[in-house]
Amino acid sequence: MSSLATRLENFLQLSQLLPKGSRCLAAVSGGSDSTALLCLLHELQTSLDLTIYAAHLDHQLRPESGEDRRQTEILCHNLGITCLSKVVAVDKVAAAKGLSLEEAGRSERYAFFAQIQKKYNLPFLLTAHTADDLAETVLMRLINGTGVAGLGAIRAKSFRQGAVLLRPLLIFTKAELCQYLRQKGQTWREDFTNHIADAPRTKVRLELLPLLKKWNGRIVSSLGRLAQSAQEDEDYFRQQVEKLWAEGAIYAYASPPPLLPGRNGKNPCKS
């Protein structure tokens, strides 16, 4: 077993993200991150007794998108993993629904994933978000303005449409995953749009993060710790509010509650 697979197994067990014997669906685009996700899950398939399916949605936004789909299908065949793919003209969906390409693509992907999960009884959906994605999201939230919940950015576990959404690769950087694939001799597909700074996220990735790395070479892990701390703070405050709610110490009002009178029977906020 590779060192990354061992780290991933330890993380999954310590965090109790993915119990042994789980049935899961991996979202695979054909890029380095999702290719690494599929290969790592395959390494852990026996030790964790996993049932693994893979899903790929061809957005038809690039002439070479068909090659992404074919490579994903070949990889799954070589690993002995069932692959389910679908072709959707996302640009037409976006135009018909008045959505951006990003919004339409996300909507179509998760609708496709949900269909597969329901049909094959796969309660866990795994995506290949990395430590770099987490750092980029934290920076974008800071730039736009946010609070504690926003700083938490991407969680390793969340819920979507009744299914459990897991992001087990948040403990790895993209560079680590690419090195892992090279050592295995496994190729992946590159989306050239990821290297063009024409959108907020790619500007953060290609311009801001490299600049910050000149001040702090471990900025990605630093931002990851910030996100983890924010998540822990948010969870604590939420637990305290729920406790006070259960004890009847706080109430919900349909309209703002009246001000309590002062000792003289007058509103203390007025002179």
CSV table of C-alpha atoms in Angstrom, one decimal, residues 30-223:
chain,number,residue,atom,x,y,z
A,30,GLY,CA,-10.5,12.6,-15.3
A,31,GLY,CA,-8.2,15.3,-13.8
A,32,SER,CA,-5.4,14.6,-11.5
A,33,ASP,CA,-7.3,15.0,-8.2
A,34,SER,CA,-10.3,12.8,-9.0
A,35,THR,CA,-8.0,10.2,-10.8
A,36,ALA,CA,-5.9,10.1,-7.5
A,37,LEU,CA,-9.1,9.7,-5.5
A,38,LEU,CA,-10.2,6.7,-7.5
A,39,CYS,CA,-6.8,5.1,-7.3
A,40,LEU,CA,-6.5,5.6,-3.6
A,41,LEU,CA,-10.0,4.2,-3.0
A,42,HIS,CA,-9.0,1.2,-5.0
A,43,GLU,CA,-6.0,0.7,-2.8
A,44,LEU,CA,-8.2,0.8,0.3
A,45,GLN,CA,-11.0,-1.3,-1.3
A,46,THR,CA,-10.0,-4.6,0.5
A,47,SER,CA,-8.9,-3.2,3.8
A,48,LEU,CA,-12.1,-1.1,4.2
A,49,ASP,CA,-14.4,-3.6,2.4
A,50,LEU,CA,-15.6,-0.8,0.1
A,51,THR,CA,-18.1,-1.1,-2.8
A,52,ILE,CA,-17.0,1.6,-5.2
A,53,TYR,CA,-18.8,3.1,-8.2
A,54,ALA,CA,-17.6,6.0,-10.3
A,55,ALA,CA,-19.5,8.7,-12.1
A,56,HIS,CA,-18.4,11.0,-14.9
A,57,LEU,CA,-20.4,13.8,-16.5
A,58,ASP,CA,-19.2,15.0,-19.9
A,59,HIS,CA,-20.2,18.7,-20.0
A,60,GLN,CA,-19.3,19.1,-23.7
A,61,LEU,CA,-17.8,22.5,-23.0
A,62,ARG,CA,-14.4,21.6,-24.6
A,63,PRO,CA,-13.7,19.7,-27.8
A,64,GLU,CA,-11.6,17.2,-25.9
A,65,SER,CA,-14.2,16.5,-23.2
A,66,GLY,CA,-15.0,13.2,-24.9
A,67,GLU,CA,-11.4,12.1,-24.3
A,68,ASP,CA,-11.8,12.9,-20.6
A,69,ARG,CA,-14.8,10.5,-20.5
A,70,ARG,CA,-13.1,7.8,-22.4
A,71,GLN,CA,-10.0,7.9,-20.2
A,72,THR,CA,-12.1,7.7,-17.1
A,73,GLU,CA,-14.0,4.7,-18.4
A,74,ILE,CA,-10.7,3.0,-19.3
A,75,LEU,CA,-9.3,3.7,-15.8
A,76,CYS,CA,-12.4,2.3,-14.2
A,77,HIS,CA,-12.2,-0.8,-16.4
A,78,ASN,CA,-8.6,-1.4,-15.5
A,79,LEU,CA,-9.4,-1.1,-11.8
A,80,GLY,CA,-12.5,-3.2,-12.0
A,81,ILE,CA,-14.7,-0.4,-10.9
A,82,THR,CA,-18.2,0.2,-12.4
A,83,CYS,CA,-18.2,3.5,-14.2
A,84,LEU,CA,-21.4,5.4,-15.1
A,85,SER,CA,-21.1,8.3,-17.5
A,86,LYS,CA,-23.5,10.7,-19.1
A,87,VAL,CA,-23.2,13.4,-21.8
A,88,VAL,CA,-24.9,16.8,-21.2
A,89,ALA,CA,-24.7,19.9,-23.3
A,90,VAL,CA,-24.3,22.2,-20.3
A,91,ASP,CA,-24.1,25.4,-22.4
A,92,LYS,CA,-27.7,24.7,-23.6
A,93,VAL,CA,-28.9,23.9,-20.1
A,94,ALA,CA,-27.4,27.2,-18.9
A,95,ALA,CA,-29.1,29.2,-21.6
A,96,ALA,CA,-32.4,27.5,-21.1
A,97,LYS,CA,-32.4,28.0,-17.3
A,98,GLY,CA,-30.7,31.4,-17.2
A,99,LEU,CA,-27.7,30.0,-15.3
A,100,SER,CA,-24.0,30.5,-15.5
A,101,LEU,CA,-22.0,27.6,-17.0
A,102,GLU,CA,-20.6,26.9,-13.6
A,103,GLU,CA,-24.0,26.8,-11.9
A,104,ALA,CA,-25.6,24.7,-14.7
A,105,GLY,CA,-22.7,22.3,-14.6
A,106,ARG,CA,-22.8,21.8,-10.9
A,107,SER,CA,-26.6,21.3,-11.0
A,108,GLU,CA,-26.4,18.7,-13.7
A,109,ARG,CA,-23.5,16.9,-12.0
A,110,TYR,CA,-25.2,16.5,-8.6
A,111,ALA,CA,-28.5,15.6,-10.2
A,112,PHE,CA,-26.7,12.8,-12.1
A,113,PHE,CA,-24.9,11.7,-9.0
A,114,ALA,CA,-28.2,11.6,-7.0
A,115,GLN,CA,-29.8,9.4,-9.6
A,116,ILE,CA,-27.0,6.9,-9.5
A,117,GLN,CA,-26.9,6.9,-5.7
A,118,LYS,CA,-30.6,6.2,-5.5
A,119,LYS,CA,-30.5,3.5,-8.1
A,120,TYR,CA,-27.5,1.6,-6.7
A,121,ASN,CA,-28.0,2.4,-3.0
A,122,LEU,CA,-24.8,4.4,-2.6
A,123,PRO,CA,-25.2,6.6,0.5
A,124,PHE,CA,-21.7,8.1,0.3
A,125,LEU,CA,-20.7,10.6,-2.4
A,126,LEU,CA,-16.9,11.3,-2.6
A,127,THR,CA,-15.4,14.3,-4.4
A,128,ALA,CA,-11.8,15.1,-4.9
A,129,HIS,CA,-11.4,18.5,-3.3
A,130,THR,CA,-7.9,19.1,-2.0
A,131,ALA,CA,-6.0,21.3,0.5
A,132,ASP,CA,-5.4,23.7,-2.4
A,133,ASP,CA,-9.2,24.0,-3.1
A,134,LEU,CA,-9.7,24.7,0.6
A,135,ALA,CA,-7.1,27.4,0.7
A,136,GLU,CA,-8.5,29.0,-2.4
A,137,THR,CA,-12.0,29.0,-1.0
A,138,VAL,CA,-10.8,30.6,2.3
A,139,LEU,CA,-9.1,33.4,0.4
A,140,MET,CA,-12.1,34.0,-1.8
A,141,ARG,CA,-14.3,34.2,1.3
A,142,LEU,CA,-11.9,36.7,2.9
A,143,ILE,CA,-11.8,38.9,-0.2
A,144,ASN,CA,-15.6,39.0,-0.4
A,145,GLY,CA,-16.1,39.4,3.3
A,146,THR,CA,-17.2,36.6,5.6
A,147,GLY,CA,-17.7,35.5,9.2
A,148,VAL,CA,-16.7,32.4,11.2
A,149,ALA,CA,-18.9,30.0,9.2
A,150,GLY,CA,-17.5,31.3,5.9
A,151,LEU,CA,-14.0,30.9,7.0
A,152,GLY,CA,-14.7,27.2,7.6
A,153,ALA,CA,-15.0,27.0,3.8
A,154,ILE,CA,-15.0,23.4,2.7
A,155,ARG,CA,-15.8,20.6,5.2
A,156,ALA,CA,-14.6,17.0,5.0
A,157,LYS,CA,-18.2,15.9,5.6
A,158,SER,CA,-21.5,17.6,4.7
A,159,PHE,CA,-24.9,16.6,3.5
A,160,ARG,CA,-26.6,17.1,0.1
A,161,GLN,CA,-30.1,16.0,-0.8
A,162,GLY,CA,-30.2,13.4,1.9
A,163,ALA,CA,-26.8,11.9,1.0
A,164,VAL,CA,-23.5,12.1,2.8
A,165,LEU,CA,-20.9,14.2,0.8
A,166,LEU,CA,-17.3,13.4,1.7
A,167,ARG,CA,-14.1,15.2,0.7
A,168,PRO,CA,-11.4,12.9,1.9
A,169,LEU,CA,-8.5,14.5,-0.1
A,170,LEU,CA,-8.5,17.7,1.9
A,171,ILE,CA,-5.5,16.4,3.8
A,172,PHE,CA,-3.4,16.3,0.5
A,173,THR,CA,-2.1,19.1,-1.7
A,174,LYS,CA,-2.5,18.8,-5.5
A,175,ALA,CA,1.3,18.4,-5.8
A,176,GLU,CA,1.2,15.4,-3.5
A,177,LEU,CA,-1.5,13.8,-5.6
A,178,CYS,CA,0.3,14.4,-8.9
A,179,GLN,CA,3.5,12.9,-7.5
A,180,TYR,CA,1.5,9.9,-6.3
A,181,LEU,CA,0.1,9.4,-9.8
A,182,ARG,CA,3.5,9.8,-11.4
A,183,GLN,CA,5.0,7.1,-9.1
A,184,LYS,CA,2.1,4.8,-10.2
A,185,GLY,CA,2.7,5.6,-13.9
A,186,GLN,CA,-0.9,6.8,-14.1
A,187,THR,CA,-1.8,9.6,-16.5
A,188,TRP,CA,-4.6,12.1,-16.2
A,189,ARG,CA,-6.4,14.7,-18.2
A,190,GLU,CA,-5.7,18.4,-18.0
A,191,ASP,CA,-8.3,21.1,-18.4
A,192,PHE,CA,-6.6,24.1,-20.0
A,193,THR,CA,-9.2,26.5,-18.6
A,194,ASN,CA,-7.7,25.8,-15.1
A,195,HIS,CA,-4.6,27.6,-16.3
A,196,ILE,CA,-6.3,30.8,-17.5
A,197,ALA,CA,-6.8,33.6,-14.9
A,198,ASP,CA,-10.2,34.8,-16.2
A,199,ALA,CA,-12.4,33.8,-13.2
A,200,PRO,CA,-12.2,34.7,-9.5
A,201,ARG,CA,-11.0,31.2,-8.4
A,202,THR,CA,-8.4,30.8,-11.2
A,203,LYS,CA,-7.1,34.3,-10.4
A,204,VAL,CA,-6.7,33.3,-6.7
A,205,ARG,CA,-5.0,30.1,-7.8
A,206,LEU,CA,-2.7,31.5,-10.4
A,207,GLU,CA,-2.0,35.0,-9.1
A,208,LEU,CA,-2.8,35.4,-5.4
A,209,LEU,CA,-1.6,32.1,-3.9
A,210,PRO,CA,1.8,32.2,-5.7
A,211,LEU,CA,2.3,35.7,-4.4
A,212,LEU,CA,1.4,34.7,-0.8
A,213,LYS,CA,3.8,31.7,-1.0
A,214,LYS,CA,6.6,34.2,-1.3
A,215,TRP,CA,5.9,35.3,2.3
A,216,ASN,CA,4.9,31.9,3.6
A,217,GLY,CA,5.8,28.8,1.7
A,218,ARG,CA,3.3,26.8,3.8
A,219,ILE,CA,0.4,29.2,3.2
A,220,VAL,CA,-1.9,26.3,2.0
A,221,SER,CA,-1.5,24.4,5.2
A,222,SER,CA,-1.8,27.7,7.2
A,223,LEU,CA,-5.1,28.5,5.6
